CSV table of C-alpha atoms in Angstrom, one decimal:
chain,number,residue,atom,x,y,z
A,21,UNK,CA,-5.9,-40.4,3.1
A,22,UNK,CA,-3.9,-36.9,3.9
A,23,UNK,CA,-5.2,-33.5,4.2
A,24,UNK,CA,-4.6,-31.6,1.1
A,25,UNK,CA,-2.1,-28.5,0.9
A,26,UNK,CA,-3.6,-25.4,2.4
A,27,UNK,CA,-2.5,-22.3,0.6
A,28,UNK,CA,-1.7,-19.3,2.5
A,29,UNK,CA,-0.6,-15.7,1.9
A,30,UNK,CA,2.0,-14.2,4.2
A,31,UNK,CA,3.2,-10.8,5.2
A,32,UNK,CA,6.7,-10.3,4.3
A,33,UNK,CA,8.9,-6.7,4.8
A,34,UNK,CA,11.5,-7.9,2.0
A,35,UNK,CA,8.7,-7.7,-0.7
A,36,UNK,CA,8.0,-4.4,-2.4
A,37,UNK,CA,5.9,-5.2,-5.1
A,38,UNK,CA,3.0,-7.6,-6.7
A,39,UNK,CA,5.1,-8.4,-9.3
A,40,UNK,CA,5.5,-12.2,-8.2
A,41,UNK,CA,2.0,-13.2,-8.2
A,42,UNK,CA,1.2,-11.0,-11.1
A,43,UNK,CA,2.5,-13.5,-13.3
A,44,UNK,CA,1.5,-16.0,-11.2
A,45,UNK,CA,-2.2,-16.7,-12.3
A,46,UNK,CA,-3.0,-19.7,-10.7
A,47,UNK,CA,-1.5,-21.5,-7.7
A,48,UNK,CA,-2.4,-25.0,-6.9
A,49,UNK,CA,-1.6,-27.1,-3.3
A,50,UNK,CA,-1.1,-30.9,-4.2
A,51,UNK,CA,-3.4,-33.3,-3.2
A,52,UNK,CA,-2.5,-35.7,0.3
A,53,UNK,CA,-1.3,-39.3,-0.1
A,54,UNK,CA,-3.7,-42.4,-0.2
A,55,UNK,CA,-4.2,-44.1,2.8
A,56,UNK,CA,-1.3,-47.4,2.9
A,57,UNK,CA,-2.4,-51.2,4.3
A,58,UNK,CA,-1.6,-51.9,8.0
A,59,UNK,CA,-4.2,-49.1,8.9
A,60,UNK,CA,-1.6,-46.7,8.0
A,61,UNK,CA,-2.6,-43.2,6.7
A,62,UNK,CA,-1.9,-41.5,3.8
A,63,UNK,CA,0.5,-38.0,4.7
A,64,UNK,CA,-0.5,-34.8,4.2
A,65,UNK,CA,0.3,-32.2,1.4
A,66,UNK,CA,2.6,-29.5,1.7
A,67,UNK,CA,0.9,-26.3,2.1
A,68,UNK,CA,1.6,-23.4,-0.1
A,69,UNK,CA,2.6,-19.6,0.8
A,70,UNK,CA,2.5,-16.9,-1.2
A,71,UNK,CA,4.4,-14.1,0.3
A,72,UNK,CA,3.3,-10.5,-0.3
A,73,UNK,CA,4.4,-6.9,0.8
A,74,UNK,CA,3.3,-5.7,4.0
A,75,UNK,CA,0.2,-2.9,2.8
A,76,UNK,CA,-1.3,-5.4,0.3
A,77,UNK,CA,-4.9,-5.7,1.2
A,78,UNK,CA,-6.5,-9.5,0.1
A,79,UNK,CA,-10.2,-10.2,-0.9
A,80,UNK,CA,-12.1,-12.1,-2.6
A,81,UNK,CA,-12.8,-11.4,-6.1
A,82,UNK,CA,-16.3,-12.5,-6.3
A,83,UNK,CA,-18.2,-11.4,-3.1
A,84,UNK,CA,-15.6,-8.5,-2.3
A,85,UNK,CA,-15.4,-9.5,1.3
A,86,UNK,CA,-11.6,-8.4,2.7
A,87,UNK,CA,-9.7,-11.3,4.0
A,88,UNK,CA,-6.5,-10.4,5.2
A,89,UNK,CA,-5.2,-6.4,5.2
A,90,UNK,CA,-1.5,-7.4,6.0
A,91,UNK,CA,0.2,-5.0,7.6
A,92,UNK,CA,2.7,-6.9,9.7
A,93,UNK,CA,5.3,-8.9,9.3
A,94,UNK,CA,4.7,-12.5,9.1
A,95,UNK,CA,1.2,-12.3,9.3
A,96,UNK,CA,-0.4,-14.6,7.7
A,97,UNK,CA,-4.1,-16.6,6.7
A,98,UNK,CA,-5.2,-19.5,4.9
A,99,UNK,CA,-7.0,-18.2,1.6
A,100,UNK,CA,-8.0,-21.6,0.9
A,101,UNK,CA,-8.4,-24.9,2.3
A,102,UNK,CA,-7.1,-28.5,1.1
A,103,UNK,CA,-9.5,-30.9,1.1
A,104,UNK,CA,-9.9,-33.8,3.8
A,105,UNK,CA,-8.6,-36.8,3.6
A,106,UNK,CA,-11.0,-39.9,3.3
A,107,UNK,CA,-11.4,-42.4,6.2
A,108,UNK,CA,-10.6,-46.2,5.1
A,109,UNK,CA,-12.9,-49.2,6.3
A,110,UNK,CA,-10.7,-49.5,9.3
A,111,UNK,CA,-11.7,-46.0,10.4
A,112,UNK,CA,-15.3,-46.9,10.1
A,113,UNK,CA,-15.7,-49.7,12.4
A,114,UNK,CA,-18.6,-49.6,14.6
A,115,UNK,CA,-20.8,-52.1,16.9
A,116,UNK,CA,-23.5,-52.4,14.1
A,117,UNK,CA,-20.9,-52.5,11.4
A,118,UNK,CA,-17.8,-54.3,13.0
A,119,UNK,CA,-16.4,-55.7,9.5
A,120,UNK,CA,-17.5,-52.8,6.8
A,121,UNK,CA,-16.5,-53.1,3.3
A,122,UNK,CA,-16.4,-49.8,2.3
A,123,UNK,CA,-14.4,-46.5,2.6
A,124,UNK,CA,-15.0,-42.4,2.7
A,125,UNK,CA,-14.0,-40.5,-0.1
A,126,UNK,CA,-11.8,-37.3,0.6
A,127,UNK,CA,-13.3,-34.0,0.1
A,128,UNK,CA,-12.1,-31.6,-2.6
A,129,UNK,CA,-10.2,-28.6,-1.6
A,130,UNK,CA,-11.5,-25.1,-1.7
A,131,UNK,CA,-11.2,-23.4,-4.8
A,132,UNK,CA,-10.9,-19.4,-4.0
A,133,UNK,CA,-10.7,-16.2,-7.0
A,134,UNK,CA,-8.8,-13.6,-5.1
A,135,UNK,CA,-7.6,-9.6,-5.7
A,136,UNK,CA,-4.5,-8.2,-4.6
A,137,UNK,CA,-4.3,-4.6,-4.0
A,138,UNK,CA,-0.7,-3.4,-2.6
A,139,UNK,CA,-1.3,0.2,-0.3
A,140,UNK,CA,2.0,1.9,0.4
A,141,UNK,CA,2.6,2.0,3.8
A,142,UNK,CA,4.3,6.0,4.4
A,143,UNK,CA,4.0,8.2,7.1
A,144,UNK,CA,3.7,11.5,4.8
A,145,UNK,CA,1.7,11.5,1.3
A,146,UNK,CA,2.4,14.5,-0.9
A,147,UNK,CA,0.2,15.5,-3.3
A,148,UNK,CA,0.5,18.5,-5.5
A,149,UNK,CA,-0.1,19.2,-9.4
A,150,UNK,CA,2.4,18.4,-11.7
A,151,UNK,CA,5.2,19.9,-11.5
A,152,UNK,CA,4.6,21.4,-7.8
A,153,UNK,CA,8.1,20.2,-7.2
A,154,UNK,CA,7.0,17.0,-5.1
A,155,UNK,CA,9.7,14.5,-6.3
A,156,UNK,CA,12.4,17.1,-5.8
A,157,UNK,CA,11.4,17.4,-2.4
A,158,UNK,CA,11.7,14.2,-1.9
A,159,UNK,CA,14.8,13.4,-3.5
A,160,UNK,CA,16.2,16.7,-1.5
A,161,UNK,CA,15.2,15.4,2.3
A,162,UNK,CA,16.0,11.6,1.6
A,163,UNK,CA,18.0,9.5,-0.8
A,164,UNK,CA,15.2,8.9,-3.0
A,165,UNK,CA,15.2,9.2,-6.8
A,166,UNK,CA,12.5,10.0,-8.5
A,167,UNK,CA,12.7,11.1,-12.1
A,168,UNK,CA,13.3,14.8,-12.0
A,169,UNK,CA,12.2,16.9,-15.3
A,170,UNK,CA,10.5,20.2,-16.5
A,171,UNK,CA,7.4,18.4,-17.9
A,172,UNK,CA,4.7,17.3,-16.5
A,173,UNK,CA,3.9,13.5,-15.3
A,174,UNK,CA,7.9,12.8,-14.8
A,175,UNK,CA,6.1,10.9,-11.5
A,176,UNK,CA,4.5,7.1,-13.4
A,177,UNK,CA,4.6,5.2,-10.1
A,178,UNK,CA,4.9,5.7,-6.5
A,179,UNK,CA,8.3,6.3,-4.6
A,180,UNK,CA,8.8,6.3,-1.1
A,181,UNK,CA,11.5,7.7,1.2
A,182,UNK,CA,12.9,8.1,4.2
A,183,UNK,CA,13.6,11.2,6.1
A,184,UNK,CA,15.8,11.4,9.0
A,185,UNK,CA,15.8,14.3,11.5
A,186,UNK,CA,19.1,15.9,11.9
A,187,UNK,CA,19.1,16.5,15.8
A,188,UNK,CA,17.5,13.6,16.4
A,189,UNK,CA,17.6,9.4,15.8
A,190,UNK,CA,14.1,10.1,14.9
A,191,UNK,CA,12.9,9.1,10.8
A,192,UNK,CA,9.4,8.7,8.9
A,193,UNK,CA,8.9,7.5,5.8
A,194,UNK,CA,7.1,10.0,2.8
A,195,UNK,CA,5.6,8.9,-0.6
A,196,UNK,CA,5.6,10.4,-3.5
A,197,UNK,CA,2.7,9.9,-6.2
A,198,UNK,CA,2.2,11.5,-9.8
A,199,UNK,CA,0.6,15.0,-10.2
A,200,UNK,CA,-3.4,15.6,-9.7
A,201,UNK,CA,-5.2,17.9,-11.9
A,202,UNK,CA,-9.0,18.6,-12.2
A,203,UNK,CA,-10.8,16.1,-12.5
A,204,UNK,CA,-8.2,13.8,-11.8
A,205,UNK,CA,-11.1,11.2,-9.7
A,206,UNK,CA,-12.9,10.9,-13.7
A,207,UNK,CA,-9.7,9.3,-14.5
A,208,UNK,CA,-7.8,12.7,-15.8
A,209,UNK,CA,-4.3,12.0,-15.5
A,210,UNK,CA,-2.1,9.8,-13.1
A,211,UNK,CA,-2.5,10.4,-9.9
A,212,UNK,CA,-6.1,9.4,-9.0
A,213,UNK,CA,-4.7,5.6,-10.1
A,214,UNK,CA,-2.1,5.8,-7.2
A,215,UNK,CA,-4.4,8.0,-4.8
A,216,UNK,CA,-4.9,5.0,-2.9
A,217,UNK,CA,-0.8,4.6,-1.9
A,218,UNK,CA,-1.4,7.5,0.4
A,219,UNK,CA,-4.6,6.4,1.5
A,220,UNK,CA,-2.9,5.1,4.8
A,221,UNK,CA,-0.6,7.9,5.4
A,222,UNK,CA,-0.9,9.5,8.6
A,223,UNK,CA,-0.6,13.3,7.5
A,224,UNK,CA,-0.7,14.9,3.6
A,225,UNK,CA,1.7,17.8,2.5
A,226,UNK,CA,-0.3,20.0,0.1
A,227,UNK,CA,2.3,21.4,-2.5
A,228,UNK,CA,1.7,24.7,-4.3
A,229,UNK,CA,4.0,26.2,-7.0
A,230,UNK,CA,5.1,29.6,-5.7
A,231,UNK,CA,3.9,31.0,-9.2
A,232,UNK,CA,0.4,29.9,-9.7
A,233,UNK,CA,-1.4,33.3,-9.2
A,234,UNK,CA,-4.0,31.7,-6.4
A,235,UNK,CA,-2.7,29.6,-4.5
A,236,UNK,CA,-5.6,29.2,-2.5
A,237,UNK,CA,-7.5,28.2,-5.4
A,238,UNK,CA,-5.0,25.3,-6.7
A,239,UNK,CA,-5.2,23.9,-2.9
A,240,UNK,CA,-9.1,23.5,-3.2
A,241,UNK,CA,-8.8,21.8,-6.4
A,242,UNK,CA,-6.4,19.2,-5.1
A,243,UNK,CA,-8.4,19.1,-2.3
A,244,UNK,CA,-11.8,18.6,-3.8
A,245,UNK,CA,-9.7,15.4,-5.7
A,246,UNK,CA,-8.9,13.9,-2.3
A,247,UNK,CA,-12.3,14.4,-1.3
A,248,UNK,CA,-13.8,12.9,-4.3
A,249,UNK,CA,-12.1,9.8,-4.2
A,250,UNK,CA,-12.2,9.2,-0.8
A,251,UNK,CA,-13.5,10.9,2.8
A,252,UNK,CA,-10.9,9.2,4.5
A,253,UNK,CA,-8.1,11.2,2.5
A,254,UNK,CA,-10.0,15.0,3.2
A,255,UNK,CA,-10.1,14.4,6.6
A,256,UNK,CA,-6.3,13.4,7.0
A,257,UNK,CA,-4.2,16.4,8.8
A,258,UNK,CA,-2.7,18.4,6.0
A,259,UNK,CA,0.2,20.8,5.9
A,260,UNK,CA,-0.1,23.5,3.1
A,261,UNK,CA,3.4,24.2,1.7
A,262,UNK,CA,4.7,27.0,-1.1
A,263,UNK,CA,7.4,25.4,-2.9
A,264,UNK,CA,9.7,27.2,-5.4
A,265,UNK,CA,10.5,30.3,-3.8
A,266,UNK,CA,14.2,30.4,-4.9
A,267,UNK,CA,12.6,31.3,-8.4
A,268,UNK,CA,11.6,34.9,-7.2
A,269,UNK,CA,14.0,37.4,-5.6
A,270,UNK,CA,13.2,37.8,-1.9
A,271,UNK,CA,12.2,41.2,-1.9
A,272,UNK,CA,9.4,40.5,-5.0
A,273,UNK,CA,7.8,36.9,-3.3
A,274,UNK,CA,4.3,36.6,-3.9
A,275,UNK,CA,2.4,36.3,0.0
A,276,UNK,CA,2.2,33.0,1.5
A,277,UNK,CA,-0.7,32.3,3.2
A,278,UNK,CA,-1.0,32.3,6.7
A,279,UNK,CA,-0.5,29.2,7.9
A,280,UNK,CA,1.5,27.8,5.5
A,281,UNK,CA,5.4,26.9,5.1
A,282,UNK,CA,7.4,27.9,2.3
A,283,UNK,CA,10.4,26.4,1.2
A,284,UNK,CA,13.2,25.9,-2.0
A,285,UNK,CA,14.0,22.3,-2.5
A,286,UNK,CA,16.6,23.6,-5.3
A,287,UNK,CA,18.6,26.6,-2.3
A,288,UNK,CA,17.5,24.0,0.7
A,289,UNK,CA,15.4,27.3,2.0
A,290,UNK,CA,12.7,26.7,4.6
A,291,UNK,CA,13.4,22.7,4.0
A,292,UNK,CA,14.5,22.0,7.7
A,293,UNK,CA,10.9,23.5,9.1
A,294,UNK,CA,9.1,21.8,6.6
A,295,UNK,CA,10.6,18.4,8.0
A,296,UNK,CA,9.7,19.6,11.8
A,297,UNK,CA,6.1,20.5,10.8
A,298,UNK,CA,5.9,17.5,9.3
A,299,UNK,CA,7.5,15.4,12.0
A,300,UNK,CA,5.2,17.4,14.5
A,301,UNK,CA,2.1,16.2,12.8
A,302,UNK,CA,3.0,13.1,12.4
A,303,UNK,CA,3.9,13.0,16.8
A,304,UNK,CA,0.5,14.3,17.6
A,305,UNK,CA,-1.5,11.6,15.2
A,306,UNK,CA,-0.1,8.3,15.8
A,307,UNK,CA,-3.2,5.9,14.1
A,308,UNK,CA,-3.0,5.1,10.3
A,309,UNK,CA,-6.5,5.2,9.1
């Protein structure tokens, strides 16, 4: 008899989402063909590939093991074997047994349970409270549109975009995720469910409202978050940035901290050194982690 259908998951750039296989429960390879007279054997299933979006990380559901963390294109791995065919009498021939009367059963395919995670891939996370002006950023330095408003949580989901440098053919990509607040790793709010979207960005953009009175202070909290859900997010390079300054006249602007950039996604102030600090950090760390 054939080999059953293997069933494999493949890397694929066009995909953006889970939402295929999310209503997709259970996928099934059909079995091979019975083996035919004339010593002729059965053919082989068709093998099955399910097709995900590069940053989706595979394992299985029951022992946790990771399978496959697909990051490139066309990358693929067989999450499941078909079974194999059986062997007919003919097959079985031997010098004790030159005439046998019997044949090998096929073995049954594997049967895998298997969890999905999809990991934006970005070069820039940026994290902020809600409200820190994050999506406007992003909607100011590439043609991404996030929904904009003056409440908090107008972020649900993650958006990417990209940014392009004006004096150069150079680009990187930047993701935007809901607000954090304290306490945000108990399961406080939105962001901590989309904290791992930024997990494999190479450098984080801390954004603090220009009118919190300690600006300091809100940085620690969004960075004791990071640091609670996971060590590999606290020890990302990070680039502290006061957004909002349009909303104070220039000669009454609260101090920015040394060290860190300041810029008015509404005027365009201070965007163009944000994007080369950015770009900067990104040039002299190259690995995503």
């Amino acid at each position: 008899g054939g080999r059953g259908g293997h069933i494999y998951i493949e890397g694929s750039h066009h995909l953006h989402t889970l939402q295929d296989t999310a209503h997709t429960f259970h996928y099934k390879a059909p079995h091979g063909m019975n083996g035919k007279g004339s010593h002729k054997a059965g053919k082989m299933a068709e093998d099955i590939v399910i097709r995900v979006p590069l940053g989706t990380v595979i394992s299985d559901a029951v022992t946790g093991e990771i399978i496959l963390d697909c990051l490139e294109e066309g990358q693929r791995v067989i999450v499941a074997r078909g079974g194999r065919g059986g062997r007919g009498n003919a097959a079985l021939v031997s010098k004790k047994d030159p005439l046998p009367d019997h044949a090998e059963i096929g073995q049954r395919g594997q049967k895998r349970k298997l969890r999905l995670v999809l990991k934006v891939l970005a070069d820039v996370g940026l994290v902020g409270r809600p409200n820190a002006g994050k999506s406007t950023l992003l909607s100011t330095v590439s043609h991404a549109r996030p929904k904009i408003a003056g409440y908090p949580f107008t972020t649900k989901q993650p958006f990417l975009g990209i940014v392009k440098i004006n004096d150069s053919y150079d680009s990187f990509v930047m993701a935007d995720i809901p607000g954090l607040i304290e306490n945000s790793h108990l399961g406080r709010g939105l962001g901590i469910q989309f904290l791992k979207h930024i997990e494999r960005t190479r450098v984080l953009a801390i954004l603090v409202e220009a009118t919190v009175a300690d600006p300091a202070a809100d940085a620690d909290v969004l960075l004791q978050e990071l640091a609670a859900y996971s060590p590999l997010l606290a020890e990302k390079p990070k680039i502290f940035i006061f957004t909002k300054i349009d909303m104070f006249p220039i000669g009454e602007r609260p101090v920015i901290p040394a060290g860190w950039l300041a810029c008015s996604a509404h005027t365009g102030e201070g965007i163009k050194e944000v994007i080369h600090a950015l770009k900067a950090a990104l040039d002299s760390r190259s690995e995503v982690l």
